[in-house]
Every structure is written in structure tokens, then in C-alpha cells.
């Protein structure tokens, strides 16, 4: 106990040391976002400052609303022509840079993911308005590609000059007879890319979900939410679900198609991977169509097994449960063999994780499987519920920035609302251990006396490395080389560098191998040149005859 | 087929750009600012711009790219970004301790009309800029020009802020190397050194964006032009500006501000452009060309004569930045290649005329477009096939679909290394360019040769 107290005191001292560098006002703000993960004597977790504005001038890793909406959520959907309305940059930077993969059903099927579409606004459009150009762009996209759907994404100047992208979309939808819809995801909305995720999900829910009522094949039909197919993760999850006999109606939005979205309300369960980016979609689908949702995690072999069992349990089908056990039993030997190889070379090593939304939470499971400890973790764009769990939702104060993001008011669909489980069976399943509408958050799962840091800054990253010298640091591309220049291996968990998939069973095997390579790579031992490792010789031989 | 929806028949487009061959101004400004020693670039707008620019530069250089942002939210967008920038300046000097903050605008702060000059003066008046430290700035609206324009504007900003004239000229030459790789800036310096000339190269990203691994992260690596050097540019004998679009603006500003005569010419890519660069160095510097430079020229020429057969009448499609394309086309023509499709994304009609002039004597029709895109280039290739494609990483999708040998050249290159370390300017750079072209062509020949003509010797 006193050891723990010492650790906590040490961490508090480190926190104070970090904050000391900041101007008073900044320090006061950052103090709420840097926490020692430690419950008080009443077992109450500390409250984290999250989803608050970034301090100007403090180097952040956060992106913007457009990046969340176009770059993350809609980007991986292959058969929509996504037009960025604005000057060229935003479209350019969100063009093929996230390693989202997609697998159309045939070589002739639509796939626009390799293309970048923009209205490339020039100064005259900023002065006189860009609506005419946007209409023309939509028309040209239609004439050239004949897509099923075209979507439009607003960038900062579009919001300022007041182009009504939604009116343009309505007009062109009417004219062309295909689905055309727009997103007001200007970069200045909200405090991070998280706002863009929300705008994207609202848009898809409004304009696409429920357009096709056909009930597809399969006895156990689910949607996977918040899985973006980075480095092929979805492919592996699809393989496993398929082996279990679980039908995937739609993935939001890795390896996805707009037809799947349109039909997704016919699924019987929503399984959420990344809570932050999509929890509203699950809630809206439950309210409107009666589909329950659960949180799953396919990062880590144990977590994958657990999530599969949870899904099988939900369907209350003995055959499915048996099949899931069979798949787990068939997959685990290879996983264990690979773990046995990697673990002795990784065990006891220490990691830090500062990644987007749920990833900073989920990857701790994989490191845990390798016997590695996560010293510090945090989200780039998480909210309080991502850290502390959904139970804190009622106590989250809505600020001006959150209020600017539209909340849809959803009511049950008059014809199609169909609760997949009645309250009684939900209760029964809850008693059996399935938590519906629940996400426990990262902090309860993290070890006590570790550091939790929201929206970590460059300066704080440097300090952590200097103080702890972790064996591996996980973050994004902007941090990568600064960390490596400090002599610490750095793994990107937004895009996986050259690796992946890391989800599911095969993903776990890939990850064990990757981390084993990284923490043991010879290159780190060469940084100090031989001549600097030893003191210089001060004496010379003298030949005496 | 990765780009399966690209049809061969070009149609006139006025609304939609598909697969751009340019990006926006601020990233060029950020790159230029990194070539100032002790400088932290700052993006005045919402934070996504800064994140995107840092990510793109990081992927291209595989080096830390540090920059701050004003992190606009809706309030700043409505009421102006002055408060955010003042706060940012204060925070940056306190936490990151740069010598210089180089602020550039984004389309957001430009559209609301923030006046960077006024805000910088206010910051100075309010004591937010410590003694001996600087805030410089450039206006870089994303809806004008391209990343090259942004580079030009920030280099001009450097001159505006620092260049001073003491009234006494010295023998130093200023060289503005243009929007090129750190390795190229290093090469330009090395060549001038071989000529025995004292130079100030600005901006200079060598040893910043190709810095050594030392086990210690430096926020401000050893490279970059120093404030003292920047100040001294006003006393230099002359300025040589390489690449008109990227460098002429700053060179003219320096002339107007400090009466330093400027000589603007094409980037020294390929034999003739390098010849002109060396000749300008000779004349302006008042030195003779040393044997070592003549030897390098001779080596380039030697490879050209040795390998002539493989270049002859090969049809090439190219895309990239105007300054580099003009020199590259001249070089390809000198190799007797046929650059038949040439696209830049940067607007400006002068480019089209220059390419037409350089290719006027070729026996084949040449397509050229400024403010074009890769979709158009791909359509041209489909209609009139080529033997080689040259351009940035985004070309790899076209190259695979059309089964074309592909040489990566320009910005950005996300999927290969080498560009940060090995120059393509100068005579030695010319040899490297030829090596890359030959490797691509000969690898293809080896792949396609029937067994009986798969030969060890060429």
C-alpha cells in the first residue's frame, strides 16, 4: 500500500514538473487533463478534462471536424463520390493517407476510394460564392462516373461565405435522381475531429440508413460500428464472423458500401468497436428501429474471443455458441504459439499509448497479452465517457462547442420500429453478464497509478520520454519521428505504419511479431558510436630502446 | 484496376478537379519556415490545417515536423483570430522557446480578414515577444496558387522581416534554392563552395529535414539559415533565385528593400540548366569555373553519351511543380526523350508557353496544361500511351493500371526514401535522375524480354 502511495506521489510530482513549464492559465487547464489514475478513498475515479478546446500555440496532435467527417468516417466507403467543397488542400490531404483498405466484390464494381474530388475553389469563388461551381462539380461527377450517391463536404471558407451546400445537394438530388447529401463539417466546428464523426453519423443516418428494407440472408445478422479497416482489420474480423456463421450486414465504415448502410437497420444487433466515433449511430438506430447495441473489442485475441462469446450469448442460440467455441478453439493454438515466441522477449517492457479514440484503450489488451505494462495513455479526441465510462454521461456539462454540433431528435419509426429483444429478455441477458448501452471507459481498465493524459502536447510527450524512457511509444505520424529521434521505437496506431491487420486472431499474431521486432531491433543499440562509448585514451605508447 | 472509372475521352470540366497535381499554400509556407534556424512555423486557422500539413511533410521527409496552430473554433471564426494568435505567441515563446515564430494564414483566417502585421505589432507592444526574438508572417490563402506560391510568400516574408542593408556591400552571394529537397539545397551550397564563393542559402532545410539520428530529439535541429545570415542578405553582392515561381518574389523584394541585384533562372535540373547556374555563379561571383566542376559536368555528359540509346524517343508523361517541370522537360529533351504529356496543378499560363517553347521542335504533338489534374493526365495517357511516367507518389496508381515504368520525382513522395539525401539538382543530381530513369526503363526491358534476348550485357 505504501508503495502505491509512493508511486502516486511520484506521478503527482511528475505532473507538477510538466505543468511548471506552462503559463499559469495553461497550467490550470492542463492540470485537469493530466491525471494519476487512482480512485480516492471512496472508490471514486478522478474526473478528467476532455473534449475541451485546445490551447492556441500548444502543439497538439488533434485534427479538425472535416478530418473526422470526410477523412475518417466517410473516406473508407468505396462507392460514394465524395466531393470536398473548398480550396484544394483539404481534399488533397485526405486522399489515400489513412491506409483504409477496401475489397469490392468484383473488379468492375464501383470503387472511388483511389480518387480525390474537389471543387478547388479559387479566390473568385470566395468572393462571389461557390454554389454554382459546386452544382457544376456534382453534375460533372455524375456525367463521368454515374455513381449511386454523391456527398459533399464543407471546408472552413465555405461555412464563412455561407454557401448552402444542403440546398445544392437537395436540388441536385432532385435533378439527377441519385442520392446527393452534404455535410457541414467545416474545420472550425467543435474542438477536434470528434465533432466531424458526429456530423458524419448524423448525415448518414438522415440520408441513407433505412432506404432499403430487404432482409438479407443469415440467422445472426449484425452491424459492426466504429471499425475503419485500417491495415485490413475489417477483413480479419469479417473472416472470423463468417467462420462463426454471423452475417455482417454493414460495417461503419471500413470496407463499406452505401448499399450496406441503406440496409443496416435490418440487423439484429449493433456491435461497437470505437465508442467515441459512433455511439450516436447505435443509439439512434436503437431508438428508431429497436436494435440493441453492445460494446465489443476485436483488438487482442482474448478480447476477440470474449466479444464473439458476447455476440453468441446475445442471440441465445446453442448452435451459434458451439460454433463460436469451435472457431476460438481452432484459432487459438496458432495465436498461443506466436505469443509463446514473442512474450519472453517483450515481457516486462513498458509502453505508452496516445492514440485517437478507443485505440488507446483497446491496445492495452494486446500489450497485456505480451506481458507488457502500459505506463501512460490518453486520447487525442476522446470525451469524458471514453475515459470514465458512460455512467458519467449525466454529469457532463454541455458547453458552447458541443452545442454547435447538431443533435438529432429521433423517435421510433412508425412502421419499422421492432424491438429485437423485449425488456424482459434484455434484463435476463444483463443478469447473465451482457451490458447493453454500456461502455466502461479506459480508466477503470487501466492499472491504478498510471498516467492518463488527454490531448497530449508535444512538450508533454518529450517530458514523458525523458522521465520514463518507455520501451515503445504508440501514437500517430506527427509524433513518430520526434520519438524515434529520442531513441525510442514508435508504432503508429492510427495507420499501423507498414503493418496490420492487428484485429482478431491473425491480427494478434501480426502484432506480437511486430512489437517483438520493434522492442528488440538492433538499430537502437547503435545510436552511440563506439568512440563515444568509452573515454578517450589519454596515454600513448612510447618506444624506449 | 485501381482507377477503373477513368475513361479515355477527355471532357471539358469547369467545376470538378479530380486527383489534383498541387496542394495548398500553407504547406509550402510551413516547409520554407523550417529552413530558418530556430524557427517554429505557426498555422493561423483551425487546427486541422496544421495537422494535415505536418502529417504530409512528415510522411515525405520522415523527420519531425514541428508547428503550432491558432486552433480556431467557431468563436474565433466569427470574431476574428487575434486573441488566439496573441495567446499562441505567448504560449509558444514560453513553452517551446523558438527564436522565430513564422506565422502563415489559412483560407479561414484569410477569409475573415485577420491582419497578421497588426497582430504581430500588438504582440510586440504587449510584451509577448521576448527581446531578441521575432514573429514573421506571410499571407497564404489556399484559394490562390498552390503550395509553391505559399513557399514563395514565406520566403518573401523572411526577406521582409530580416534583410537589412548597412550600406556596405560584400562579396557574398545570396542563393534562393527554390522549392526543392534538403539534399538539393545542400548540393547548391556545395557547388557554390567548389566555385570558391561565399554564399547565404535561404531557406535551407538541409540538416533540418534530413537530420541525423543522435538519440536526442531537437526541436530546432542544427540546420537552417540563421537570423544573422538572413540579416546579412541585404549586404550581399547579388541574389541568384532558382525557380521563378518559388524564388523570384523574395529576390525582387530583396532588391527593392536593400538594392541587391537579382538573377532569376530555372532550377538547375539537368545539363543545360546547371550550366546556366554555374555560368551565373561565375559571372556574378567574378570567379572562374574550377576543374572540379568541369569534371562533374563531364561525368554527367559521359553517362548521357554512354546511355543515349535507351533514352532516344522514349515518350514520357510528367506531372509536378512548374519550376521543376520546366527544367526537367529541358533535360529530357536534351536526352532525346519526348515529354508528350505535361501537367501541373499550379495555375499560371506562362508555364504552358514555356513547355511549348521547349518542345516546339519535337516531331510529336505535346499536351500541356497548367491548373490541370491527374485525371486529365491519365486520360491523355490512355489515348496516347507513353513509355515512362514521372511524378510524385500519387502517380503509382496510374503506373500500375497502365503498366508503366514510373520514376518518383517531386512532392510528395510517401512510399520511397532517398529524395532527402540524394540531390537531383546539379551535375551529380543529373546523373542520379538518369540512373532512376534508366533503372525504370531497363527493369521493364528485363521483365518483358523473351528468354533468348534476356541479356547480361547491354
PDB file of N, CA, C and O in Angstrom, chain A residues 332-358:
ATOM      1  N   UNK A 332      -7.000 -20.379 -31.623  1.00  0.00           N
ATOM      2  CA  UNK A 332      -6.104 -20.057 -30.514  1.00  0.00           C
ATOM      3  C   UNK A 332      -4.736 -20.743 -30.538  1.00  0.00           C
ATOM      4  O   UNK A 332      -3.752 -20.115 -30.131  1.00  0.00           O
ATOM      5  N   UNK A 333      -4.634 -21.988 -30.991  1.00  0.00           N
ATOM      6  CA  UNK A 333      -3.294 -22.602 -30.954  1.00  0.00           C
ATOM      7  C   UNK A 333      -2.235 -21.800 -31.706  1.00  0.00           C
ATOM      8  O   UNK A 333      -1.130 -21.608 -31.200  1.00  0.00           O
ATOM      9  N   UNK A 334      -2.594 -21.299 -32.875  1.00  0.00           N
ATOM     10  CA  UNK A 334      -1.621 -20.501 -33.644  1.00  0.00           C
ATOM     11  C   UNK A 334      -1.289 -19.214 -32.891  1.00  0.00           C
ATOM     12  O   UNK A 334      -0.132 -18.775 -32.850  1.00  0.00           O
ATOM     13  N   UNK A 335      -2.321 -18.626 -32.280  1.00  0.00           N
ATOM     14  CA  UNK A 335      -2.106 -17.395 -31.512  1.00  0.00           C
ATOM     15  C   UNK A 335      -1.157 -17.682 -30.349  1.00  0.00           C
ATOM     16  O   UNK A 335      -0.181 -16.952 -30.122  1.00  0.00           O
ATOM     17  N   UNK A 336      -1.424 -18.774 -29.633  1.00  0.00           N
ATOM     18  CA  UNK A 336      -0.611 -19.096 -28.462  1.00  0.00           C
ATOM     19  C   UNK A 336       0.838 -19.414 -28.860  1.00  0.00           C
ATOM     20  O   UNK A 336       1.780 -19.011 -28.176  1.00  0.00           O
ATOM     21  N   UNK A 337       0.975 -20.104 -29.985  1.00  0.00           N
ATOM     22  CA  UNK A 337       2.324 -20.447 -30.442  1.00  0.00           C
ATOM     23  C   UNK A 337       3.116 -19.177 -30.726  1.00  0.00           C
ATOM     24  O   UNK A 337       4.288 -19.042 -30.349  1.00  0.00           O
ATOM     25  N   UNK A 338       2.445 -18.235 -31.351  1.00  0.00           N
ATOM     26  CA  UNK A 338       3.114 -16.991 -31.690  1.00  0.00           C
ATOM     27  C   UNK A 338       3.415 -16.177 -30.428  1.00  0.00           C
ATOM     28  O   UNK A 338       4.477 -15.562 -30.289  1.00  0.00           O
ATOM     29  N   UNK A 339       2.464 -16.200 -29.495  1.00  0.00           N
ATOM     30  CA  UNK A 339       2.654 -15.468 -28.241  1.00  0.00           C
ATOM     31  C   UNK A 339       3.824 -16.051 -27.449  1.00  0.00           C
ATOM     32  O   UNK A 339       4.646 -15.312 -26.903  1.00  0.00           O
ATOM     33  N   UNK A 340       3.900 -17.384 -27.432  1.00  0.00           N
ATOM     34  CA  UNK A 340       4.994 -18.028 -26.692  1.00  0.00           C
ATOM     35  C   UNK A 340       6.356 -17.603 -27.222  1.00  0.00           C
ATOM     36  O   UNK A 340       7.315 -17.488 -26.466  1.00  0.00           O
ATOM     37  N   UNK A 341       6.396 -17.397 -28.532  1.00  0.00           N
ATOM     38  CA  UNK A 341       7.648 -16.976 -29.147  1.00  0.00           C
ATOM     39  C   UNK A 341       8.001 -15.535 -28.775  1.00  0.00           C
ATOM     40  O   UNK A 341       9.140 -15.206 -28.469  1.00  0.00           O
ATOM     41  N   UNK A 342       6.979 -14.684 -28.818  1.00  0.00           N
ATOM     42  CA  UNK A 342       7.232 -13.247 -28.638  1.00  0.00           C
ATOM     43  C   UNK A 342       7.324 -12.827 -27.175  1.00  0.00           C
ATOM     44  O   UNK A 342       8.128 -11.963 -26.815  1.00  0.00           O
ATOM     45  N   UNK A 343       6.513 -13.464 -26.332  1.00  0.00           N
ATOM     46  CA  UNK A 343       6.362 -12.977 -24.960  1.00  0.00           C
ATOM     47  C   UNK A 343       7.664 -12.881 -24.162  1.00  0.00           C
ATOM     48  O   UNK A 343       7.910 -11.855 -23.535  1.00  0.00           O
ATOM     49  N   UNK A 344       8.498 -13.927 -24.211  1.00  0.00           N
ATOM     50  CA  UNK A 344       9.719 -13.819 -23.399  1.00  0.00           C
ATOM     51  C   UNK A 344      10.593 -12.634 -23.791  1.00  0.00           C
ATOM     52  O   UNK A 344      11.362 -12.132 -22.967  1.00  0.00           O
ATOM     53  N   UNK A 345      10.475 -12.206 -25.043  1.00  0.00           N
ATOM     54  CA  UNK A 345      11.299 -11.080 -25.494  1.00  0.00           C
ATOM     55  C   UNK A 345      10.602  -9.726 -25.298  1.00  0.00           C
ATOM     56  O   UNK A 345      11.170  -8.687 -25.625  1.00  0.00           O
ATOM     57  N   UNK A 346       9.379  -9.738 -24.813  1.00  0.00           N
ATOM     58  CA  UNK A 346       8.629  -8.497 -24.612  1.00  0.00           C
ATOM     59  C   UNK A 346       8.249  -8.281 -23.153  1.00  0.00           C
ATOM     60  O   UNK A 346       8.037  -7.140 -22.718  1.00  0.00           O
ATOM     61  N   UNK A 347       8.141  -9.364 -22.421  1.00  0.00           N
ATOM     62  CA  UNK A 347       7.624  -9.321 -21.056  1.00  0.00           C
ATOM     63  C   UNK A 347       8.362  -8.286 -20.201  1.00  0.00           C
ATOM     64  O   UNK A 347       9.583  -8.190 -20.255  1.00  0.00           O
ATOM     65  N   UNK A 348       7.585  -7.550 -19.450  1.00  0.00           N
ATOM     66  CA  UNK A 348       8.182  -6.588 -18.520  1.00  0.00           C
ATOM     67  C   UNK A 348       8.504  -5.260 -19.177  1.00  0.00           C
ATOM     68  O   UNK A 348       8.860  -4.292 -18.502  1.00  0.00           O
ATOM     69  N   UNK A 349       8.393  -5.192 -20.495  1.00  0.00           N
ATOM     70  CA  UNK A 349       8.683  -3.918 -21.151  1.00  0.00           C
ATOM     71  C   UNK A 349       7.486  -2.983 -20.992  1.00  0.00           C
ATOM     72  O   UNK A 349       6.377  -3.406 -20.712  1.00  0.00           O
ATOM     73  N   UNK A 350       7.762  -1.697 -21.171  1.00  0.00           N
ATOM     74  CA  UNK A 350       6.745  -0.699 -20.826  1.00  0.00           C
ATOM     75  C   UNK A 350       6.351   0.135 -22.046  1.00  0.00           C
ATOM     76  O   UNK A 350       7.200   0.583 -22.805  1.00  0.00           O
ATOM     77  N   UNK A 351       5.046   0.329 -22.185  1.00  0.00           N
ATOM     78  CA  UNK A 351       4.513   1.036 -23.353  1.00  0.00           C
ATOM     79  C   UNK A 351       3.774   2.305 -22.950  1.00  0.00           C
ATOM     80  O   UNK A 351       3.340   2.441 -21.808  1.00  0.00           O
ATOM     81  N   UNK A 352       3.687   3.224 -23.894  1.00  0.00           N
ATOM     82  CA  UNK A 352       2.823   4.394 -23.738  1.00  0.00           C
ATOM     83  C   UNK A 352       1.956   4.490 -24.984  1.00  0.00           C
ATOM     84  O   UNK A 352       2.428   4.219 -26.088  1.00  0.00           O
ATOM     85  N   UNK A 353       0.705   4.890 -24.782  1.00  0.00           N
ATOM     86  CA  UNK A 353      -0.253   4.890 -25.887  1.00  0.00           C
ATOM     87  C   UNK A 353      -1.033   6.190 -25.927  1.00  0.00           C
ATOM     88  O   UNK A 353      -1.830   6.463 -25.027  1.00  0.00           O
ATOM     89  N   UNK A 354      -0.820   6.964 -26.963  1.00  0.00           N
ATOM     90  CA  UNK A 354      -1.613   8.187 -27.110  1.00  0.00           C
ATOM     91  C   UNK A 354      -2.192   8.213 -28.508  1.00  0.00           C
ATOM     92  O   UNK A 354      -1.546   8.634 -29.460  1.00  0.00           O
ATOM     93  N   UNK A 355      -3.383   7.683 -28.611  1.00  0.00           N
ATOM     94  CA  UNK A 355      -3.985   7.473 -29.920  1.00  0.00           C
ATOM     95  C   UNK A 355      -5.426   7.953 -29.901  1.00  0.00           C
ATOM     96  O   UNK A 355      -6.072   7.958 -28.861  1.00  0.00           O
ATOM     97  N   UNK A 356      -5.938   8.286 -31.084  1.00  0.00           N
ATOM     98  CA  UNK A 356      -7.291   8.756 -31.346  1.00  0.00           C
ATOM     99  C   UNK A 356      -8.342   8.532 -30.300  1.00  0.00           C
ATOM    100  O   UNK A 356      -8.317   9.131 -29.227  1.00  0.00           O
ATOM    101  N   UNK A 357      -9.285   7.645 -30.600  1.00  0.00           N
ATOM    102  CA  UNK A 357     -10.377   7.360 -29.674  1.00  0.00           C
ATOM    103  C   UNK A 357     -10.061   6.092 -28.924  1.00  0.00           C
ATOM    104  O   UNK A 357      -9.103   6.035 -28.160  1.00  0.00           O
ATOM    105  N   UNK A 358     -10.845   5.041 -29.179  1.00  0.00           N
ATOM    106  CA  UNK A 358     -10.741   3.814 -28.385  1.00  0.00           C
ATOM    107  C   UNK A 358      -9.401   3.101 -28.462  1.00  0.00           C
ATOM    108  O   UNK A 358      -9.120   2.234 -27.649  1.00  0.00           O
TER     109      UNK A 358
END
